[in-house]
mmCIF file with all atom_site columns, C-alpha atoms and ligand atoms in Angstrom:
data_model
loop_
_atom_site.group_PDB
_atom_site.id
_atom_site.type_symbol
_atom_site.label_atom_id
_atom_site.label_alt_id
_atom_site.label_comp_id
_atom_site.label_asym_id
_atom_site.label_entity_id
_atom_site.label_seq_id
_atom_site.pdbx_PDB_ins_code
_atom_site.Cartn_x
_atom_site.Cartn_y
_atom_site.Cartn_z
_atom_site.occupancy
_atom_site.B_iso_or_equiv
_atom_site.pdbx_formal_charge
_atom_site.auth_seq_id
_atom_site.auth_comp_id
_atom_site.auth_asym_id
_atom_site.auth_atom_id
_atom_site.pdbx_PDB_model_num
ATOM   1   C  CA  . UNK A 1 1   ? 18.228 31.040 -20.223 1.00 72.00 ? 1   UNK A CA  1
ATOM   2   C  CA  . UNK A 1 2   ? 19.515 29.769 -16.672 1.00 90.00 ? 2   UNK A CA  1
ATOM   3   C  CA  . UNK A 1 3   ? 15.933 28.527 -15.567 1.00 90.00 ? 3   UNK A CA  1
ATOM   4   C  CA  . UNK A 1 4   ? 17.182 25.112 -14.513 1.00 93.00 ? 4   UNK A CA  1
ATOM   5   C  CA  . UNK A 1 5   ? 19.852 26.540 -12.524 1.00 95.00 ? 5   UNK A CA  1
ATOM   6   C  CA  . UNK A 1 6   ? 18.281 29.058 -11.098 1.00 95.00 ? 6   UNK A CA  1
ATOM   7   C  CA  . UNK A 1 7   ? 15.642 26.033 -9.910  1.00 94.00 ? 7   UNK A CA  1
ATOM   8   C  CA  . UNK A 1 8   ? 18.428 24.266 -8.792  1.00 95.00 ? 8   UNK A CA  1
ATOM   9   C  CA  . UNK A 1 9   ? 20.106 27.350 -6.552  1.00 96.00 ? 9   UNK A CA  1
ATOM   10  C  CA  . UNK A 1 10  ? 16.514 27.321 -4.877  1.00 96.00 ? 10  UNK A CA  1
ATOM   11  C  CA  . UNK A 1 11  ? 17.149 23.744 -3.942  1.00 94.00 ? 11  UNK A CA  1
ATOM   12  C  CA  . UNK A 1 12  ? 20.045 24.108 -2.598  1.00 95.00 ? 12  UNK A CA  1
ATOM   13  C  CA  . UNK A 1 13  ? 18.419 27.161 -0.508  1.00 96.00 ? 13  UNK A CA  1
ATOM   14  C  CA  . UNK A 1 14  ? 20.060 30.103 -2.307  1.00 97.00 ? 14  UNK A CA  1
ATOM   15  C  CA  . UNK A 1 15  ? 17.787 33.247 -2.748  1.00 97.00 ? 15  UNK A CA  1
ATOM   16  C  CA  . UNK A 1 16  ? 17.644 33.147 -6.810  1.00 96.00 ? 16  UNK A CA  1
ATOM   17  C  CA  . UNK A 1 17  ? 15.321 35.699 -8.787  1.00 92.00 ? 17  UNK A CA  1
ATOM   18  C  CA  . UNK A 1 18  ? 14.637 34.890 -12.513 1.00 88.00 ? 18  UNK A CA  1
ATOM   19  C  CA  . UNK A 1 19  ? 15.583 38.396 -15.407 1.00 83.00 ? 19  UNK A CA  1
ATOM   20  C  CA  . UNK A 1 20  ? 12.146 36.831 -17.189 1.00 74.00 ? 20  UNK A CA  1
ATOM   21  C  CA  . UNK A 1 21  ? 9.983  39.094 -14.543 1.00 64.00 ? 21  UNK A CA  1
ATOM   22  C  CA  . UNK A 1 22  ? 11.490 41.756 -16.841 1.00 62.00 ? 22  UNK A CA  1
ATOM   23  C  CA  . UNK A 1 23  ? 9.628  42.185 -20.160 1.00 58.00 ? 23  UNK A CA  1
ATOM   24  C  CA  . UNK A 1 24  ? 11.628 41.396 -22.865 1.00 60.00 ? 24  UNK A CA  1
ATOM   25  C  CA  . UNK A 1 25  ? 12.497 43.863 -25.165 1.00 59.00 ? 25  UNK A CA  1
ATOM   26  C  CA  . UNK A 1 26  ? 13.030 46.089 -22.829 1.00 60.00 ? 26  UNK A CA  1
ATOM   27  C  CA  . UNK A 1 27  ? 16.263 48.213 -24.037 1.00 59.00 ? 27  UNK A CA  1
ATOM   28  C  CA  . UNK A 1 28  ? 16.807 49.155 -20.299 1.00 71.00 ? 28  UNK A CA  1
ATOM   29  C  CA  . UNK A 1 29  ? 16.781 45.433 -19.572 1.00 84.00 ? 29  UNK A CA  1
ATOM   30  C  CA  . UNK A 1 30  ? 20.906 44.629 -19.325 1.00 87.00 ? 30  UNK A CA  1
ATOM   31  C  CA  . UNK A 1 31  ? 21.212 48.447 -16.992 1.00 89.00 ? 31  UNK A CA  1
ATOM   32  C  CA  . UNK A 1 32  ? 18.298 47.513 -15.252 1.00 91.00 ? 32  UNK A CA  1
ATOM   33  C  CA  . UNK A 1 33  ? 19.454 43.754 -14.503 1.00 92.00 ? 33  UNK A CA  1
ATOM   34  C  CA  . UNK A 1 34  ? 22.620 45.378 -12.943 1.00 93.00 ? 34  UNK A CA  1
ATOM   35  C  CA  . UNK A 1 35  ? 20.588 47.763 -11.224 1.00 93.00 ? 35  UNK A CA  1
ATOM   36  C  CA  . UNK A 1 36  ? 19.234 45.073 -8.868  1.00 93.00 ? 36  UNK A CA  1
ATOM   37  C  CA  . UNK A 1 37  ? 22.335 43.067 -8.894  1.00 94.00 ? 37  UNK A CA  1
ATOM   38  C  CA  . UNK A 1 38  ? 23.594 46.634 -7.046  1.00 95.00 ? 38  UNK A CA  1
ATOM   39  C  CA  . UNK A 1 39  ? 20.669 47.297 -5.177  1.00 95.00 ? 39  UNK A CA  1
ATOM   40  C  CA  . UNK A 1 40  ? 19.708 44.162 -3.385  1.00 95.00 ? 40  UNK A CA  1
ATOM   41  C  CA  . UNK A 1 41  ? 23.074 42.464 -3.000  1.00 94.00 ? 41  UNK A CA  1
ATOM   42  C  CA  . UNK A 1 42  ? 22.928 39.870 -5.470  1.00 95.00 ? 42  UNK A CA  1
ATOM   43  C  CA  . UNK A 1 43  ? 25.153 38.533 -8.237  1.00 95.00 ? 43  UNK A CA  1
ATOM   44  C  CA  . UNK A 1 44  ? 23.894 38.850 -11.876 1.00 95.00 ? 44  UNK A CA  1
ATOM   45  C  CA  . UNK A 1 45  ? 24.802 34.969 -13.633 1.00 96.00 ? 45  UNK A CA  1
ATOM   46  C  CA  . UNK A 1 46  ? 24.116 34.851 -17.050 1.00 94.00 ? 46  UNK A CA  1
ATOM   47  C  CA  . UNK A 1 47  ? 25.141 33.592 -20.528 1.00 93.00 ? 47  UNK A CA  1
ATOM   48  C  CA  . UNK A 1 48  ? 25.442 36.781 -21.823 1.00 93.00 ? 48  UNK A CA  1
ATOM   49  C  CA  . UNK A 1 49  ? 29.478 37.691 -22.289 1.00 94.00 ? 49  UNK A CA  1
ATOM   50  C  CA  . UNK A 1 50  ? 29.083 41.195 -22.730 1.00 94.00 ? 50  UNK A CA  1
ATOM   51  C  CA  . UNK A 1 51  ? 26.682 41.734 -20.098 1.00 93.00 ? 51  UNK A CA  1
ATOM   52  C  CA  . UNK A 1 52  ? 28.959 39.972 -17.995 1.00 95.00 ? 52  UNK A CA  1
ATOM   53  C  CA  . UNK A 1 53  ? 32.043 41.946 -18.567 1.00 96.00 ? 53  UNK A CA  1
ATOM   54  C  CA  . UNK A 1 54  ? 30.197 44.936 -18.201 1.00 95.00 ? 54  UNK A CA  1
ATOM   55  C  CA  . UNK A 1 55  ? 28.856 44.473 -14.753 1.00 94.00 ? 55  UNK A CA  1
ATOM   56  C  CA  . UNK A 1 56  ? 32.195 43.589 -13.607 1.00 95.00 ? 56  UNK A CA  1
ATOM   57  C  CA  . UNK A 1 57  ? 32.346 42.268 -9.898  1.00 92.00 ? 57  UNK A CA  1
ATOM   58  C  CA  . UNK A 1 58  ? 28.108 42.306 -10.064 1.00 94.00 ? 58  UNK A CA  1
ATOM   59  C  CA  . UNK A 1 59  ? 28.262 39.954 -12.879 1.00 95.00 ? 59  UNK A CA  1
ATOM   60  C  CA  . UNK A 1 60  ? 29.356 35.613 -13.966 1.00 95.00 ? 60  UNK A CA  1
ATOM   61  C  CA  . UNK A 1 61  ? 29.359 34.821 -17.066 1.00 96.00 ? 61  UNK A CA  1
ATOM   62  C  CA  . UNK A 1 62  ? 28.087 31.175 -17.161 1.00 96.00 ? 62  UNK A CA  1
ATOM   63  C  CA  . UNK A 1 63  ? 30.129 28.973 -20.100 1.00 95.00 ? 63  UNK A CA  1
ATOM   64  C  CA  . UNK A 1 64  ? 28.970 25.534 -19.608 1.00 95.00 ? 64  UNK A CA  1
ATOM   65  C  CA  . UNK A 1 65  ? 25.531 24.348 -21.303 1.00 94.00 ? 65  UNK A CA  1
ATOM   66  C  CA  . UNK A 1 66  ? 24.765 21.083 -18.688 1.00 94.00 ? 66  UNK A CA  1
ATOM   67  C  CA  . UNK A 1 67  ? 23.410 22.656 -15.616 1.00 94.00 ? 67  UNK A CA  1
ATOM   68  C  CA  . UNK A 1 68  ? 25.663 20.336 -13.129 1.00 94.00 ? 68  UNK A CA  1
ATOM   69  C  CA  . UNK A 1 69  ? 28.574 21.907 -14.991 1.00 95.00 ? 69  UNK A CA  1
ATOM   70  C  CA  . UNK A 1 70  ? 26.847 25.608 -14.523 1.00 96.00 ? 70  UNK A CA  1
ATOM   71  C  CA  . UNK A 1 71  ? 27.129 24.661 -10.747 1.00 96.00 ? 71  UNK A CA  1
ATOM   72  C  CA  . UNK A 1 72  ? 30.406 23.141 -10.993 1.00 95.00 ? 72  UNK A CA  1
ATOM   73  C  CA  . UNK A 1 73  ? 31.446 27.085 -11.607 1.00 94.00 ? 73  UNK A CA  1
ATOM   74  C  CA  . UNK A 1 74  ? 29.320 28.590 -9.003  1.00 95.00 ? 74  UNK A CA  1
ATOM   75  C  CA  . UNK A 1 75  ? 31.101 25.587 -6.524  1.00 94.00 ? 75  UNK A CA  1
ATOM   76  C  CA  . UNK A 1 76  ? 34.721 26.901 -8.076  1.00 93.00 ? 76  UNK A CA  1
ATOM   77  C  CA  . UNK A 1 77  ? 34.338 30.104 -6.980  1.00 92.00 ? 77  UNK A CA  1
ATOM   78  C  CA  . UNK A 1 78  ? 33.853 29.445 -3.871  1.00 92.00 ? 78  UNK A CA  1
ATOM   79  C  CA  . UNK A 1 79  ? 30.099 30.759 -4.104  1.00 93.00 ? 79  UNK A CA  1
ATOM   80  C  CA  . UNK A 1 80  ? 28.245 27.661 -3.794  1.00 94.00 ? 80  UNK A CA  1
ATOM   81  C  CA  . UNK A 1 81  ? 27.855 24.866 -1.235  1.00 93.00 ? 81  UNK A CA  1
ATOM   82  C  CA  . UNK A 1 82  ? 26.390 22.107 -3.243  1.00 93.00 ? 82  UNK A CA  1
ATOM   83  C  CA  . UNK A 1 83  ? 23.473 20.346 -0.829  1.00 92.00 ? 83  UNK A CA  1
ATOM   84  C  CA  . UNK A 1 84  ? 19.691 20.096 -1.042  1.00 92.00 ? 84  UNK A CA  1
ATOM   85  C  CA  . UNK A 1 85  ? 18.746 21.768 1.610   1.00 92.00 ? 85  UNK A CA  1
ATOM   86  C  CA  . UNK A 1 86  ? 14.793 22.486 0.786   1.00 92.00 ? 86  UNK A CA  1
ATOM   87  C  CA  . UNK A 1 87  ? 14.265 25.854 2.724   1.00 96.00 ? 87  UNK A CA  1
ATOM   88  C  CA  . UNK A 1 88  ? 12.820 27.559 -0.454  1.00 96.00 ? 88  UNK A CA  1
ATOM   89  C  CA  . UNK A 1 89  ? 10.487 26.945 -3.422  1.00 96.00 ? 89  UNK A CA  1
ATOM   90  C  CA  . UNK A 1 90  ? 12.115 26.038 -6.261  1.00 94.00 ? 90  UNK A CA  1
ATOM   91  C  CA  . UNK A 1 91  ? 9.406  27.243 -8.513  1.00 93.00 ? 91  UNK A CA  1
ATOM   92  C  CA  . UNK A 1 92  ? 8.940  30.804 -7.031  1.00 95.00 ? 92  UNK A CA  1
ATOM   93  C  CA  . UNK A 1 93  ? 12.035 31.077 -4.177  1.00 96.00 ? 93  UNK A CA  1
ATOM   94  C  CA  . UNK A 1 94  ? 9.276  31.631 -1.026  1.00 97.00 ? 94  UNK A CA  1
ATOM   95  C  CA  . UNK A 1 95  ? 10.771 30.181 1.850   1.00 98.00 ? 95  UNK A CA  1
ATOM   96  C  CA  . UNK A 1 96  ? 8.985  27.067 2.835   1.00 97.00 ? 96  UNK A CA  1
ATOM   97  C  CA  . UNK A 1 97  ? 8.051  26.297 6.379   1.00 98.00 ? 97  UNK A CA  1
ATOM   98  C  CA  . UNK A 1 98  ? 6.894  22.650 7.533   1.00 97.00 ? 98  UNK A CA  1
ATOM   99  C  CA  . UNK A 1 99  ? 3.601  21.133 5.929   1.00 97.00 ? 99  UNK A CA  1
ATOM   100 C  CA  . UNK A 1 100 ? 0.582  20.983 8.277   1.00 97.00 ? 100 UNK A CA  1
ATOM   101 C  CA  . UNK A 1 101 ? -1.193 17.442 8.322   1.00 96.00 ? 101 UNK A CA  1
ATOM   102 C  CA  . UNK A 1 102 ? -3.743 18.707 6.066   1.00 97.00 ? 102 UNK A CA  1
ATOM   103 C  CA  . UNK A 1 103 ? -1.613 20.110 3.390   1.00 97.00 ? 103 UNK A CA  1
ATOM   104 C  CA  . UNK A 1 104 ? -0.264 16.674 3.231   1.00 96.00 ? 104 UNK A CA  1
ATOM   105 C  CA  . UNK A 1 105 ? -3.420 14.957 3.332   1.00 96.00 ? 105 UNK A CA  1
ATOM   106 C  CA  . UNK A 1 106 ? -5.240 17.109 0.693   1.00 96.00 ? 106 UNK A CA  1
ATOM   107 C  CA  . UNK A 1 107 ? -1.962 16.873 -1.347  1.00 96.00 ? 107 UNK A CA  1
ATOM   108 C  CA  . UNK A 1 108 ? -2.656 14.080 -4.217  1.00 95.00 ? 108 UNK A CA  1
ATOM   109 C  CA  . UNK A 1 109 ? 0.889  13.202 -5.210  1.00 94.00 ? 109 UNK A CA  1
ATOM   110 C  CA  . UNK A 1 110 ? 2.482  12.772 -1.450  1.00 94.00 ? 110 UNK A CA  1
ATOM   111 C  CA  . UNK A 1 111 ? 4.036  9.168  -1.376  1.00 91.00 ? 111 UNK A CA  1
ATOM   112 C  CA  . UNK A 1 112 ? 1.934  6.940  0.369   1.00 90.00 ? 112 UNK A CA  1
ATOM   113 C  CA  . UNK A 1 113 ? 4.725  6.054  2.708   1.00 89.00 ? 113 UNK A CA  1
ATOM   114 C  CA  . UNK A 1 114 ? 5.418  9.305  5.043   1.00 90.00 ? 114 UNK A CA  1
ATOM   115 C  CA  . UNK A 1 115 ? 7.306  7.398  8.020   1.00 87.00 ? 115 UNK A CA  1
ATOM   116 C  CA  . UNK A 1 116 ? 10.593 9.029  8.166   1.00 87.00 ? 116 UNK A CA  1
ATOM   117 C  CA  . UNK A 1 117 ? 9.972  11.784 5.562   1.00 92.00 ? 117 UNK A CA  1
ATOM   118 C  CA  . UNK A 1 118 ? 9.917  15.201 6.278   1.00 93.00 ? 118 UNK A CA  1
ATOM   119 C  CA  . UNK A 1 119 ? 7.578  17.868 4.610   1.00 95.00 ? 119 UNK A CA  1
ATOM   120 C  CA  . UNK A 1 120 ? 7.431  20.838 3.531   1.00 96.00 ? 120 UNK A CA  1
ATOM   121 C  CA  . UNK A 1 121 ? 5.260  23.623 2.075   1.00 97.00 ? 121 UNK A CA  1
ATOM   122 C  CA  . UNK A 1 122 ? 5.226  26.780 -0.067  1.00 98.00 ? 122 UNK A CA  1
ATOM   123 C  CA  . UNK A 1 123 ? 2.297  28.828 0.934   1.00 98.00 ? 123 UNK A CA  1
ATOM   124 C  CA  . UNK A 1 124 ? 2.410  31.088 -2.210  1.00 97.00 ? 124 UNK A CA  1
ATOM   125 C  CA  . UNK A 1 125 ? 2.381  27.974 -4.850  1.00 96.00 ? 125 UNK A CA  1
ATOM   126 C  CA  . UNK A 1 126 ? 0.402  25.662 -2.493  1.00 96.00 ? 126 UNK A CA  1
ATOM   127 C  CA  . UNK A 1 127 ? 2.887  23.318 -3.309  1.00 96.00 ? 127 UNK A CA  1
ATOM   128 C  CA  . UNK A 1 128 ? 4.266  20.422 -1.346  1.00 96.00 ? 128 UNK A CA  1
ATOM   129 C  CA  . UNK A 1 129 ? 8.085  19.180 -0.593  1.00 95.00 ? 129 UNK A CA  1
ATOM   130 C  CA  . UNK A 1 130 ? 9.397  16.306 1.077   1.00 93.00 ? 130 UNK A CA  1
ATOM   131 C  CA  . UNK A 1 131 ? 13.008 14.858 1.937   1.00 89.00 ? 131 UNK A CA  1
ATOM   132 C  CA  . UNK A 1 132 ? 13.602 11.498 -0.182  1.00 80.00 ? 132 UNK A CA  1
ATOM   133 C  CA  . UNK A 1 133 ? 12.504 10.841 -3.761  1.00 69.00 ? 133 UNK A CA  1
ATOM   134 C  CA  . UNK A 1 134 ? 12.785 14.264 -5.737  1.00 72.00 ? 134 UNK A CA  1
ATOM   135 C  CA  . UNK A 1 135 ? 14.996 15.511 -3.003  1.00 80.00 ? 135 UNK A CA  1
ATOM   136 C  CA  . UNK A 1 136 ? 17.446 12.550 -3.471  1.00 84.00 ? 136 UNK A CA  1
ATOM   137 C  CA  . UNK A 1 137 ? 17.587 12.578 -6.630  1.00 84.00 ? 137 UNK A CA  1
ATOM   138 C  CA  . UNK A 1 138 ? 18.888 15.962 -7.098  1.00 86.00 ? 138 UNK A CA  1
ATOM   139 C  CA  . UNK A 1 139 ? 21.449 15.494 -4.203  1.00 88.00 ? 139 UNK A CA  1
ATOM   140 C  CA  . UNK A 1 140 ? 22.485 12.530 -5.524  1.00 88.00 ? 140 UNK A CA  1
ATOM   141 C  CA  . UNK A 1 141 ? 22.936 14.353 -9.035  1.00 88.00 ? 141 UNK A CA  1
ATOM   142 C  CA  . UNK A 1 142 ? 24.953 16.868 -6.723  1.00 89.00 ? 142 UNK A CA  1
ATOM   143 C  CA  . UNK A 1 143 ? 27.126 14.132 -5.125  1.00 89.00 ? 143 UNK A CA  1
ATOM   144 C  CA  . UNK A 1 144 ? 28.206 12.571 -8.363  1.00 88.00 ? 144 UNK A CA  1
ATOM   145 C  CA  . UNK A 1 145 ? 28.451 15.398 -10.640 1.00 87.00 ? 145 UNK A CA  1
ATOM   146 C  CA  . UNK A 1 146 ? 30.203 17.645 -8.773  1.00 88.00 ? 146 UNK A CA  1
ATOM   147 C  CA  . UNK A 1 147 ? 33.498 17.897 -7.187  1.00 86.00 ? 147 UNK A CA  1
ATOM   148 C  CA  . UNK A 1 148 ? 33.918 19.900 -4.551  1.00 80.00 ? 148 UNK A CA  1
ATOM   149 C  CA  . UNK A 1 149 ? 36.929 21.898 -2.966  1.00 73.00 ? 149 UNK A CA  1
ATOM   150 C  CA  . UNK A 1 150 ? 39.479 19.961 -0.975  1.00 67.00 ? 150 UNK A CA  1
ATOM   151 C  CA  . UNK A 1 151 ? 39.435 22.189 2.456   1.00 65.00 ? 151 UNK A CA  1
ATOM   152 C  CA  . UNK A 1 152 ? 42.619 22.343 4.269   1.00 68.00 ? 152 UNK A CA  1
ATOM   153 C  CA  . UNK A 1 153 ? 43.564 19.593 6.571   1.00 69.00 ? 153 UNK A CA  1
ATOM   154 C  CA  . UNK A 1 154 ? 40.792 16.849 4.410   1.00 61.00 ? 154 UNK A CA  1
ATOM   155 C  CA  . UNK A 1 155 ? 43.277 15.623 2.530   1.00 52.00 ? 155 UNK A CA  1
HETATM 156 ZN ZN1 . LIG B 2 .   ? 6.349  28.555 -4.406  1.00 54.53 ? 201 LIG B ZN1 1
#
């Protein structure tokens, strides 16, 4: 239910892993979601209340519906740092390394205008990134929807 977050988290370079590689219906599925929450370090954010509460320190539950709000939370907490950062692939969160020549080349929706843009690729999707346009976008999205924490001594 947190897909375009979760897309957004691997913009901004966090290592995010999606609960729909789970089969649903699964009865173990809450148990099993805290499970790897445990296990590998991570922190379980989802819309579920219940779930939430029950995996205590493991667990956020997410209020807000618009996903810039959903990261406004995450920024509250302290957990995010809101910036487009393209290290990892939003689609499948591989971590992308710099596009070869040819990737570009063979790629039929680069921009036609690559002077001063920087690629990048995800070897497991085949799929092709680049700073400006898309990239922009989002962290202008970022910049104007969200506010974030007044450090000490910015003031
Ligand atoms: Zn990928």
């Amino acid at each position: 239910m947190l897909g375009t977050l979760g897309r957004y988290l691997r913009f901004m370079g966090y290592d995010t892993i999606s609960a729909n590689s789970i089969t649903p219906g699964n009865t173990r599925e809450d148990s099993l979601l805290l499970e790897i929450a445990a296990h590998e370090t991570r922190v379980l954010l989802t819309r579920d209340r219940d779930l939430a509460k029950r995996g205590g320190e493991l667990a956020i539950f997410i209020n807000p519906v618009s996903v810039l709000n959903q990261i406004q939370e995450l920024v509250d907490r302290g957990l995010v740092d809101p910036r487009i950062r393209l290290t990892r692939c939003s689609l499948c969160n591989e971590i992308l390394r710099r596009a070869r020549d040819r990737e570009i080349l063979n790629t039929r929706y680069a921009p036609e205008q690559r002077a001063r843009l920087k690629f990048y690729w995800c070897v497991h999707c085949k799929k092709l990134y680049w700073t400006g346009s898309h990239a922009d976008d989002l962290a202008n999205r970022l910049k104007i929807g969200i506010q974030r924490p007044v450090l000490p001594g910015e003031r």
